[in-house]
Short mmCIF file of C-alpha atoms in Angstrom, two decimals:
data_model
loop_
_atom_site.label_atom_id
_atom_site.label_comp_id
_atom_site.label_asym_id
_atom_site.label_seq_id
_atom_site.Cartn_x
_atom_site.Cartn_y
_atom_site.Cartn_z
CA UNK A 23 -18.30 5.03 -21.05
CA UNK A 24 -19.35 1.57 -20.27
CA UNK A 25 -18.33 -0.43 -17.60
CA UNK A 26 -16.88 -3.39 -19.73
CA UNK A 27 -14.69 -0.69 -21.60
CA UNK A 28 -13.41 0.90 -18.67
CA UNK A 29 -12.27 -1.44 -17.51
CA UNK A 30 -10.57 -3.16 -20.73
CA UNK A 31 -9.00 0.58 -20.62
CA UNK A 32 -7.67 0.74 -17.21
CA UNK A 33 -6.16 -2.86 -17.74
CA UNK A 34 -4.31 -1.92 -20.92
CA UNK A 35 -3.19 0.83 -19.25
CA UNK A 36 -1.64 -0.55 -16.03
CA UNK A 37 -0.78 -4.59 -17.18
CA UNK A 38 1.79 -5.46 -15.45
CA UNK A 39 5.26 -6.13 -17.28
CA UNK A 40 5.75 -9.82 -17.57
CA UNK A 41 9.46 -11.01 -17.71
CA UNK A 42 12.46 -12.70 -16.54
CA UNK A 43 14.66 -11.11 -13.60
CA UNK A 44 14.92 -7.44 -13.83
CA UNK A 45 16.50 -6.21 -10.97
CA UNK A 46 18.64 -7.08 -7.74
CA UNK A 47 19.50 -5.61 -4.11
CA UNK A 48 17.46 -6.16 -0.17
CA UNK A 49 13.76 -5.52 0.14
CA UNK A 50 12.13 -5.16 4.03
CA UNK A 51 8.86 -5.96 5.04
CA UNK A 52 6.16 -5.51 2.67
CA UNK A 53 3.65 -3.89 5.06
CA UNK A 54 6.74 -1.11 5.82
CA UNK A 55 6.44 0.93 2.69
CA UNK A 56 9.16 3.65 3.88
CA UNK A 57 9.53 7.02 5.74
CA UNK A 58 6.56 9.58 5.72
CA UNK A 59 7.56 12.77 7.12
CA UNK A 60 6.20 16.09 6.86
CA UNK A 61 8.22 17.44 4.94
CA UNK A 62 6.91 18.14 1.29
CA UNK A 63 7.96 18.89 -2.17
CA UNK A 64 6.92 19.57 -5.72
CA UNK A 65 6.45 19.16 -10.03
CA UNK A 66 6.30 21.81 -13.01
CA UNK A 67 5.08 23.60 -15.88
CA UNK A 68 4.56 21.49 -19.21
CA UNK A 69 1.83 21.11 -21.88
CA UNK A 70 -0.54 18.73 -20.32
CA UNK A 71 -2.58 20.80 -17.95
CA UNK A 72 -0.25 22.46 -14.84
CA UNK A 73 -0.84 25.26 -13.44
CA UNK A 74 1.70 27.92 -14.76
CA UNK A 75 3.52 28.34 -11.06
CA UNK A 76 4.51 22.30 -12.52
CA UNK A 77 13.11 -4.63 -11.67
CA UNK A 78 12.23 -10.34 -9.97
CA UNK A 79 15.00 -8.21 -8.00
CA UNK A 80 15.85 -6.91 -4.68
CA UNK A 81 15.38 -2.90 -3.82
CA UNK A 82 16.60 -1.21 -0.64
CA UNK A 83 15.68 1.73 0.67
CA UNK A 84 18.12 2.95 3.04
CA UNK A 85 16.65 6.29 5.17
CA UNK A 86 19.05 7.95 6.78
CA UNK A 87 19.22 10.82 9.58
CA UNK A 88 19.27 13.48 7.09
CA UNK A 89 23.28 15.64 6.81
CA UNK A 90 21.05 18.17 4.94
CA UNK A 91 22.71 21.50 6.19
CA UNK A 92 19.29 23.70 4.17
CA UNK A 93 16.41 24.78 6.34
CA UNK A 94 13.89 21.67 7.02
CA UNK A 95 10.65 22.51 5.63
CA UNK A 96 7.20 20.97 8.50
CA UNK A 97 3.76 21.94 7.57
CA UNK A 98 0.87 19.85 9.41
CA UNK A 99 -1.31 17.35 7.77
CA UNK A 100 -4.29 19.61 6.70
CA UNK A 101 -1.69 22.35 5.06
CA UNK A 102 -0.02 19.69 3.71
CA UNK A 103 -2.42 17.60 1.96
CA UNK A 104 -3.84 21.11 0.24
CA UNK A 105 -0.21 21.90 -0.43
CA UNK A 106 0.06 18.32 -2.44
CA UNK A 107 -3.17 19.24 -4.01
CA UNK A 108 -1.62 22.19 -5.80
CA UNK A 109 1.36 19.25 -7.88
CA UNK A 110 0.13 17.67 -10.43
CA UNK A 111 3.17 15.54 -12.16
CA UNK A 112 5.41 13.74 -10.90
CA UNK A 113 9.17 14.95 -11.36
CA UNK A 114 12.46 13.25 -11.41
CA UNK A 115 16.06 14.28 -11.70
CA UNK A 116 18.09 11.22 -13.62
CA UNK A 117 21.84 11.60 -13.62
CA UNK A 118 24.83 9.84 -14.36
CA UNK A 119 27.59 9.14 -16.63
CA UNK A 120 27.06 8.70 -20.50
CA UNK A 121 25.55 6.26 -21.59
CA UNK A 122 24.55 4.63 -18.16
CA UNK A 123 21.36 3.69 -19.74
CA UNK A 124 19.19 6.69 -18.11
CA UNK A 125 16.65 7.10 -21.71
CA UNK A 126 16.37 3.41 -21.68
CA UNK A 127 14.98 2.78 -17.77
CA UNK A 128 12.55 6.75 -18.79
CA UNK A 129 11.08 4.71 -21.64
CA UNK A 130 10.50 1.78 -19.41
CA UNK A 131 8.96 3.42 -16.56
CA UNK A 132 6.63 5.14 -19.35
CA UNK A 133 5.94 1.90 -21.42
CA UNK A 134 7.28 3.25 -24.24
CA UNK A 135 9.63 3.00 -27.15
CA UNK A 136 9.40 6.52 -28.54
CA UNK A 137 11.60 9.42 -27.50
CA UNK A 138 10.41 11.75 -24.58
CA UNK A 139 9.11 15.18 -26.52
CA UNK A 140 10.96 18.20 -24.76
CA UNK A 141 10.11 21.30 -23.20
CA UNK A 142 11.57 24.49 -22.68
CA UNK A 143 10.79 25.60 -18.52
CA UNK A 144 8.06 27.66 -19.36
CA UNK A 145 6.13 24.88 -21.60
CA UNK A 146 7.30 25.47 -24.62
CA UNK A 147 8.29 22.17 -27.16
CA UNK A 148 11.08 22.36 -28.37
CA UNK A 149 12.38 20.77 -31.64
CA UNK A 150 13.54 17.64 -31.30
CA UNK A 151 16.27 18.01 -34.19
CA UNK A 152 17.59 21.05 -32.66
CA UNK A 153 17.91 19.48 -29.30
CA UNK A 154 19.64 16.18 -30.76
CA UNK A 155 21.95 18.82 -32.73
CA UNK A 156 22.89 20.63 -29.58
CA UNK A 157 23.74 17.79 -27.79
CA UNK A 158 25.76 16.90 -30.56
CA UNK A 159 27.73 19.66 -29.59
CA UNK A 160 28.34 18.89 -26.39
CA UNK A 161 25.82 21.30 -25.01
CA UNK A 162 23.09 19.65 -22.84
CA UNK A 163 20.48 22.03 -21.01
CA UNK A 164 19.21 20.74 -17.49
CA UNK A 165 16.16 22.99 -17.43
CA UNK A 166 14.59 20.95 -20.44
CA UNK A 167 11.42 18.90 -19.28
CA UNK A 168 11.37 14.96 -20.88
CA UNK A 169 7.69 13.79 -21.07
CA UNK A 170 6.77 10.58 -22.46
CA UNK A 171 2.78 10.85 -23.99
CA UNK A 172 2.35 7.44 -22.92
CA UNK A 173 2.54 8.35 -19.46
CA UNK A 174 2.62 12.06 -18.81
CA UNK A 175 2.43 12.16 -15.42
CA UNK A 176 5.83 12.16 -15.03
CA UNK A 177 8.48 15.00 -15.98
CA UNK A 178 11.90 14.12 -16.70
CA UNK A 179 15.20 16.14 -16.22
CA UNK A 180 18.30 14.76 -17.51
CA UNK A 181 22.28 15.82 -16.43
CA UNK A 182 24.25 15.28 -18.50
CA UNK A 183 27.22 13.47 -17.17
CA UNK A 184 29.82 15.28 -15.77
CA UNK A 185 32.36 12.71 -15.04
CA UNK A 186 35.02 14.57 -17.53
CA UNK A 187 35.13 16.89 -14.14
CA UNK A 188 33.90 20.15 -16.04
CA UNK A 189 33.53 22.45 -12.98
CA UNK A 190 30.92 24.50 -14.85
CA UNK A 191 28.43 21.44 -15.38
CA UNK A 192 29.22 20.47 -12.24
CA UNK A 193 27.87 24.45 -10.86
CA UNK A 194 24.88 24.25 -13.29
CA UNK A 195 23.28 20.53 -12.00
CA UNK A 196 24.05 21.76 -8.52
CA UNK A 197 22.55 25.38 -9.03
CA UNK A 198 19.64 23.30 -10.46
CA UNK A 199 19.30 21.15 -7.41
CA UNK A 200 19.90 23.81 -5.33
CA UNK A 201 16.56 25.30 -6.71
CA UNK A 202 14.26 22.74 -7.65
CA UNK A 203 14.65 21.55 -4.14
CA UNK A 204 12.99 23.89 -2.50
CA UNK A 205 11.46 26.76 -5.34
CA UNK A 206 8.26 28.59 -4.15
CA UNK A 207 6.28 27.26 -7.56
CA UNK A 208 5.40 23.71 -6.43
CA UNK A 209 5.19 22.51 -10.09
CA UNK A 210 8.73 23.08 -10.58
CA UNK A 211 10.05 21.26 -7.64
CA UNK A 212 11.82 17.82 -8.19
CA UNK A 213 10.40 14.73 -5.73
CA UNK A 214 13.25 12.44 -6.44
CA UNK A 215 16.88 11.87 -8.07
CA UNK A 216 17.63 8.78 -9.75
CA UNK A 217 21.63 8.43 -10.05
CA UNK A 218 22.88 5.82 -12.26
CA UNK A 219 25.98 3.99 -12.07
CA UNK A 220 26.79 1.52 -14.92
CA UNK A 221 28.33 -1.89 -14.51
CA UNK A 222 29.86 -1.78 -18.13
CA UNK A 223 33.13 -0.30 -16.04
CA UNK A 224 32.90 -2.13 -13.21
CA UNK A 225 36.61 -1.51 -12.11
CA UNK A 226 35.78 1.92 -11.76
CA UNK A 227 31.94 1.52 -9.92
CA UNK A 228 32.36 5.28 -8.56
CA UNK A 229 34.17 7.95 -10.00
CA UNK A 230 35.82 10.67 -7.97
CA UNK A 231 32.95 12.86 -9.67
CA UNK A 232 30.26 10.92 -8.11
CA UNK A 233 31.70 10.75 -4.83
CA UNK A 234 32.22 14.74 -5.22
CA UNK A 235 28.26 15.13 -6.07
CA UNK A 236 27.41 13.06 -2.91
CA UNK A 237 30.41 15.29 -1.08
CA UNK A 238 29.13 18.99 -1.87
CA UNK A 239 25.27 18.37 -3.14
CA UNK A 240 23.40 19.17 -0.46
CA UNK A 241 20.13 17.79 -2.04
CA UNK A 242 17.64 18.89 1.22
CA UNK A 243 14.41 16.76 1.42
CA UNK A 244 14.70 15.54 -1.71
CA UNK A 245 16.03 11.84 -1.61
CA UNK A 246 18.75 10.17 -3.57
CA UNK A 247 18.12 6.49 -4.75
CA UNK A 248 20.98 4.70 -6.29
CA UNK A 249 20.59 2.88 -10.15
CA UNK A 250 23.22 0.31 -10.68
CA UNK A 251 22.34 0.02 -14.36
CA UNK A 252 23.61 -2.55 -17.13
CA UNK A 253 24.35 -5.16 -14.74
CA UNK A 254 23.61 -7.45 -17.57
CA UNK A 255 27.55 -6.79 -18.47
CA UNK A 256 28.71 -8.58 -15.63
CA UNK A 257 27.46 -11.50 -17.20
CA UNK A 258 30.69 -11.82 -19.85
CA UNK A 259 32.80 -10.55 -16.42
CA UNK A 260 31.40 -13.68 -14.68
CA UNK A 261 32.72 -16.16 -17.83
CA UNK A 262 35.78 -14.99 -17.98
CA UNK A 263 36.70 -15.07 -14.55
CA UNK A 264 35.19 -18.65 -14.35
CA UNK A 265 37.44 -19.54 -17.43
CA UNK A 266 40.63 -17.66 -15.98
CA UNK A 267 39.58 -20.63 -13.22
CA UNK A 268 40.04 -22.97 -15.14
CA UNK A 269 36.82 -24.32 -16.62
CA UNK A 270 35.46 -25.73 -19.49
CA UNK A 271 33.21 -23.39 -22.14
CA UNK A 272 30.39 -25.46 -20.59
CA UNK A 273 31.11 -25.14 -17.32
CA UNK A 274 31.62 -21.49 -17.33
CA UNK A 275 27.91 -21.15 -18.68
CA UNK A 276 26.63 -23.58 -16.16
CA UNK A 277 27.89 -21.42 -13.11
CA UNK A 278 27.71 -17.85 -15.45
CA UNK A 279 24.20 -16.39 -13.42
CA UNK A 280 25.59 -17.08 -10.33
CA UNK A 281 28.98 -15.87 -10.55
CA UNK A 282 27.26 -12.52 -12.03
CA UNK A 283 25.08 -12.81 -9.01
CA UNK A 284 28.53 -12.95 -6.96
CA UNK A 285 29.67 -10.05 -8.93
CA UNK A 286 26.84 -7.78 -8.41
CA UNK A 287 26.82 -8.37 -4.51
CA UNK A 288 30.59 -7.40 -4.67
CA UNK A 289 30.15 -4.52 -6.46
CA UNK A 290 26.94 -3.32 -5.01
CA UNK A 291 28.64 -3.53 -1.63
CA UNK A 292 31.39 -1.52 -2.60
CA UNK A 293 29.11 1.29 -4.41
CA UNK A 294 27.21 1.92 -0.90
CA UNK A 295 30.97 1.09 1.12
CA UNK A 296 32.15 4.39 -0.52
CA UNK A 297 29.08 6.68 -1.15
CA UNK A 298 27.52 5.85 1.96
CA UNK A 299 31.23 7.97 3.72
CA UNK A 300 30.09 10.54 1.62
CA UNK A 301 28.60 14.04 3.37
CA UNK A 302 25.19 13.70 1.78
CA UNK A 303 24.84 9.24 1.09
CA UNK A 304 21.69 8.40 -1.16
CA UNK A 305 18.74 7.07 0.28
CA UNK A 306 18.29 4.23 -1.82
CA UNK A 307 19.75 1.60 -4.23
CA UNK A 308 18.61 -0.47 -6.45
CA UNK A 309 20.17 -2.53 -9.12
CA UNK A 310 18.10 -2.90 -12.86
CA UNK A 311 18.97 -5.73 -14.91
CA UNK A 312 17.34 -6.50 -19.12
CA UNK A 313 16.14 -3.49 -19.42
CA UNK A 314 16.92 -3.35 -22.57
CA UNK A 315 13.76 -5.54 -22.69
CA UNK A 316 10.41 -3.78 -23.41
CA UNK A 317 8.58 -5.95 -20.80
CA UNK A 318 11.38 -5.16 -18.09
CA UNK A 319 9.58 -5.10 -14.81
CA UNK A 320 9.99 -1.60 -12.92
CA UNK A 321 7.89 -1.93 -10.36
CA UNK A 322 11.30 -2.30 -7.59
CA UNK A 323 12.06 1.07 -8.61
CA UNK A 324 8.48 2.37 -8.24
CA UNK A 325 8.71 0.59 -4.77
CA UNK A 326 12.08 1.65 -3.81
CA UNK A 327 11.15 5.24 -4.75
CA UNK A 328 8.28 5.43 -2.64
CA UNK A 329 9.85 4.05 0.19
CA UNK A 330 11.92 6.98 0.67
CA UNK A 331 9.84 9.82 -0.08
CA UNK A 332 8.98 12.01 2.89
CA UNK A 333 5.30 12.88 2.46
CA UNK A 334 2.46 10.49 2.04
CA UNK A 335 1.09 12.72 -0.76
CA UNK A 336 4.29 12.55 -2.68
CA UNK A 337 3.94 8.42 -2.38
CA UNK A 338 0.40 8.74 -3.46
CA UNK A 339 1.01 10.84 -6.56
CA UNK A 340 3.85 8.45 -7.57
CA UNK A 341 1.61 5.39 -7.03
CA UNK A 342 -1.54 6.57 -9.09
CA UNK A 343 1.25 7.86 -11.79
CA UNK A 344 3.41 4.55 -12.31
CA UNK A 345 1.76 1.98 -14.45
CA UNK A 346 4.40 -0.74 -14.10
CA UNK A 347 1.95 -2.83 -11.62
CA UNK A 348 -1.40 -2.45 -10.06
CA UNK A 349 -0.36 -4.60 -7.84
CA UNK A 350 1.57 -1.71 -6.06
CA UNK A 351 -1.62 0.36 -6.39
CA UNK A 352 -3.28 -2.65 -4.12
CA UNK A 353 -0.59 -3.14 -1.78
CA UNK A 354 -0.64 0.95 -1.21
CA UNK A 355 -4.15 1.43 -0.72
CA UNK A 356 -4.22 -1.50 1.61
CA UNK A 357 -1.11 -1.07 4.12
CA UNK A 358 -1.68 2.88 3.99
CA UNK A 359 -5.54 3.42 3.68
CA UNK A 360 -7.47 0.25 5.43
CA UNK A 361 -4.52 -0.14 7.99
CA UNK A 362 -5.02 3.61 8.86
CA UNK A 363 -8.79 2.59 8.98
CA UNK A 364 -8.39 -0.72 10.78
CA UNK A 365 -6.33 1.14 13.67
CA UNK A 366 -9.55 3.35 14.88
CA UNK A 367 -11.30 0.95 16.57
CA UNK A 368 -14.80 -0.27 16.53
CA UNK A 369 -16.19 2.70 17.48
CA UNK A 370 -14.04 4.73 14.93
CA UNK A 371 -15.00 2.83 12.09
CA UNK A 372 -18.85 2.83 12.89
CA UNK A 373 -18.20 6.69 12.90
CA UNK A 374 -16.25 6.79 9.72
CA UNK A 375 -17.37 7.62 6.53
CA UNK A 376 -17.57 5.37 3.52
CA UNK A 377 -17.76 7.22 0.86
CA UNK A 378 -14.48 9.65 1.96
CA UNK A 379 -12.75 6.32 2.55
CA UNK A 380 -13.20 5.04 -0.61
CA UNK A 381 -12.19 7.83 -2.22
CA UNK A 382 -8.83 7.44 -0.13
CA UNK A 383 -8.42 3.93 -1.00
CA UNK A 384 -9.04 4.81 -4.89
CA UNK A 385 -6.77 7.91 -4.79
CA UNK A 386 -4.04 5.34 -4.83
CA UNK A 387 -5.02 4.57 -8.39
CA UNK A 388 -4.17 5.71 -11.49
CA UNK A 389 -7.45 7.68 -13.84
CA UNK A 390 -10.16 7.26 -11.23
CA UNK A 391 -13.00 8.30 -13.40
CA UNK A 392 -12.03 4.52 -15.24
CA UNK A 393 -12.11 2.76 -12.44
CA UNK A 394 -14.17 -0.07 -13.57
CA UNK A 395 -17.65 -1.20 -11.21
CA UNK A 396 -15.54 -4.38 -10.34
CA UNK A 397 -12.70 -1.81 -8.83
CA UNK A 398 -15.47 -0.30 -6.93
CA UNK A 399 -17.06 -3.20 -5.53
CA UNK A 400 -14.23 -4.24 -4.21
CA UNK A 401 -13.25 -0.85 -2.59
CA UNK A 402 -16.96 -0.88 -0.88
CA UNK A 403 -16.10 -4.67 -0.07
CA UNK A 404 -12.97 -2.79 1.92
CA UNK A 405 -15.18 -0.11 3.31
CA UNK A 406 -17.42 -3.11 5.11
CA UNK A 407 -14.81 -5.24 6.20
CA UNK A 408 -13.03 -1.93 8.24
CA UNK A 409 -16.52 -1.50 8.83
CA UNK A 410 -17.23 -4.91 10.88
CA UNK A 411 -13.86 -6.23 12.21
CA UNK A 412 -13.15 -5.62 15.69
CA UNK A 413 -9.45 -4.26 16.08
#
């Protein structure tokens, strides 16, 4: 394939969302992209070539001495970056109340409108209609695999919510957890859980189920990140409370984004207030706001995600899997490649080789084999400059 068309490829693949303010909460320092331990985890089986064994806005990541009371899993850097070799996808536990919004924020993260297609755990599609009837219901299967064609790199498990305090749900996500967390086939393993919290019902931002999950769900190395989701309904919270105040129609509007920017501070305070007593507190939060919008921006999540992952590999499979931004892919390569390279001296960089750190820098994007010439100019441009500065 030509250069010209790889390129136009790789662009249309990876442009970033453009858009109006699509998320909220604290961000650190830029060059500080989050905890890299040793530990390690996994992804699964599904149709797209595993082995049979696999939002402007504020994010925090919040790592925390780990309550886990499971074994703690330490392989060195050699096993482990064979180990990471093995997972291929990218896999996520969402969960949540109904309708917190979880499909919406899958199909942004994949660029898509369409429904995920759905797998059984051993690869096998399953009928959309039956699923949809099933769910109908009230039956919901955890074990089912989401995967969005537009970006298959990442697998998808939903929970159904279990805020209605069925014990036997509650068994089922935790038996799933329990697993996925720590299963010998590295496919099937789960990197990160994304629980969402909806603003819709605000007066009631966590539910005694939630605080139970973060009470008794001992999740291991696998971090927790927070989604405060629909935060756009704090918006008609934020004029009515300005007109309970006594102001005009107008004047509610005029002050309405700030007030809901008042609103979400309060709340968001009080989310991490009470989960962050809890046994096992999430790693992260993050608030999303328009998603509802097809160009919602999600690279904050991508971001927050990766900050609390505990294996370099794990960040570098997310990174080369997102396509929100390759801006991220750029700011990844730079603060966790060249800064690596930059740190071995003169000597160490006259010593290094060029070739093996390129490949480093470019394993931090998405479909190498399109990387267009330009892409690779610029990583040789890289390979020079570590090259010739003096630390």
């Amino acid at each position: 394939m030509a250069p010209g068309r790889r390129i136009k490829k790789w662009f249309k693949a990876l442009s970033p969302a453009s858009g109006g303010d699509s998320h909220h909460a604290s961000q650190g320092d830029a060059t500080d992209l989050g905890p890299v331990g040793t530990g390690t985890t996994g992804a699964a089986i599904n149709p797209v070539g595993d082995a049979a064994s696999a939002v402007p806005a504020q994010t925090e990541a919040t790592p925390q001495a780990t309550t886990s009371s499971g074994p703690v899993y330490r392989l060195d850097s050699k096993m482990a970056n064979e180990y990471l070799k093995m997972i291929e996808r990218f896999r996520i536990l969402v969960m949540g109340r109904a309708n917190a919004g979880k499909t919406t924020i899958l199909q942004r993260v994949c660029n898509s409108t369409d429904k995920p297609e759905i797998f059984d755990g051993k690869g096998n599609k399953i009928d959309s209609d039956v699923v949809q009837g099933t769910l109908t219901r009230g039956y919901h299967n955890i074990q089912h695999e989401l995967v969005f064609q537009s970006n298959p790199g990442f697998v998808f498990h939903d929970s159904c919510g279990f805020e209605a305090g069925s014990t036997q749900q509650f068994d089922q996500m935790k038996d799933f957890v329990a697993d996925h967390a720590v299963t010998t086939r590295v496919n099937e393993r789960i990197h990160a859980i994304w629980f969402c919290i909806p603003m819709t019902d605000s007066h009631r931002t966590v539910t005694a189920a939630e605080q139970k999950f973060f009470n008794e769900c001992d999740t291991g190395h696998v971090p927790v990140i927070v989604l405060v989701t629909k935060v756009d309904a704090l918006y008609l919270t934020a004029i009515r409370e300005l007109l309970d105040g006594g102001l005009t129609i107008a004047e509610a509007k005029a002050r309405a984004t700030e007030k809901q920017e008042e609103l979400l501070e309060k709340w968001l305070g009080h989310v991490k207030h009470e989960l962050g007593m809890c046994k096992f507190p999430p790693k992260g939060y993050i608030s999303l706001q328009k998603m509802h919008q097809e160009n919602a921006d999600c690279t904050p999540l991508m971001e927050c995600t990766a900050n609390v992952l505990n294996e370099e590999g794990l960040q570098r499979l997310l990174i080369s899997t997102q396509q929100s931004s390759i801006g991220i892919c750029v700011k990844y390569a730079v603060n966790k490649t060249l800064r690596h390279y930059m740190m071995l001296g003169l000597k160490g960089r006259l010593q290094m080789d060029v070739k093996s750190f390129e490949a480093d820098l470019l394993s931090w994007f998405p479909n190498c084999e399109y990387v267009s010439q330009f892409m690779v100019c610029w990583m040789h441009y890289l390979g020079l400059l570590a090259l010739c500065m003096v630390g």
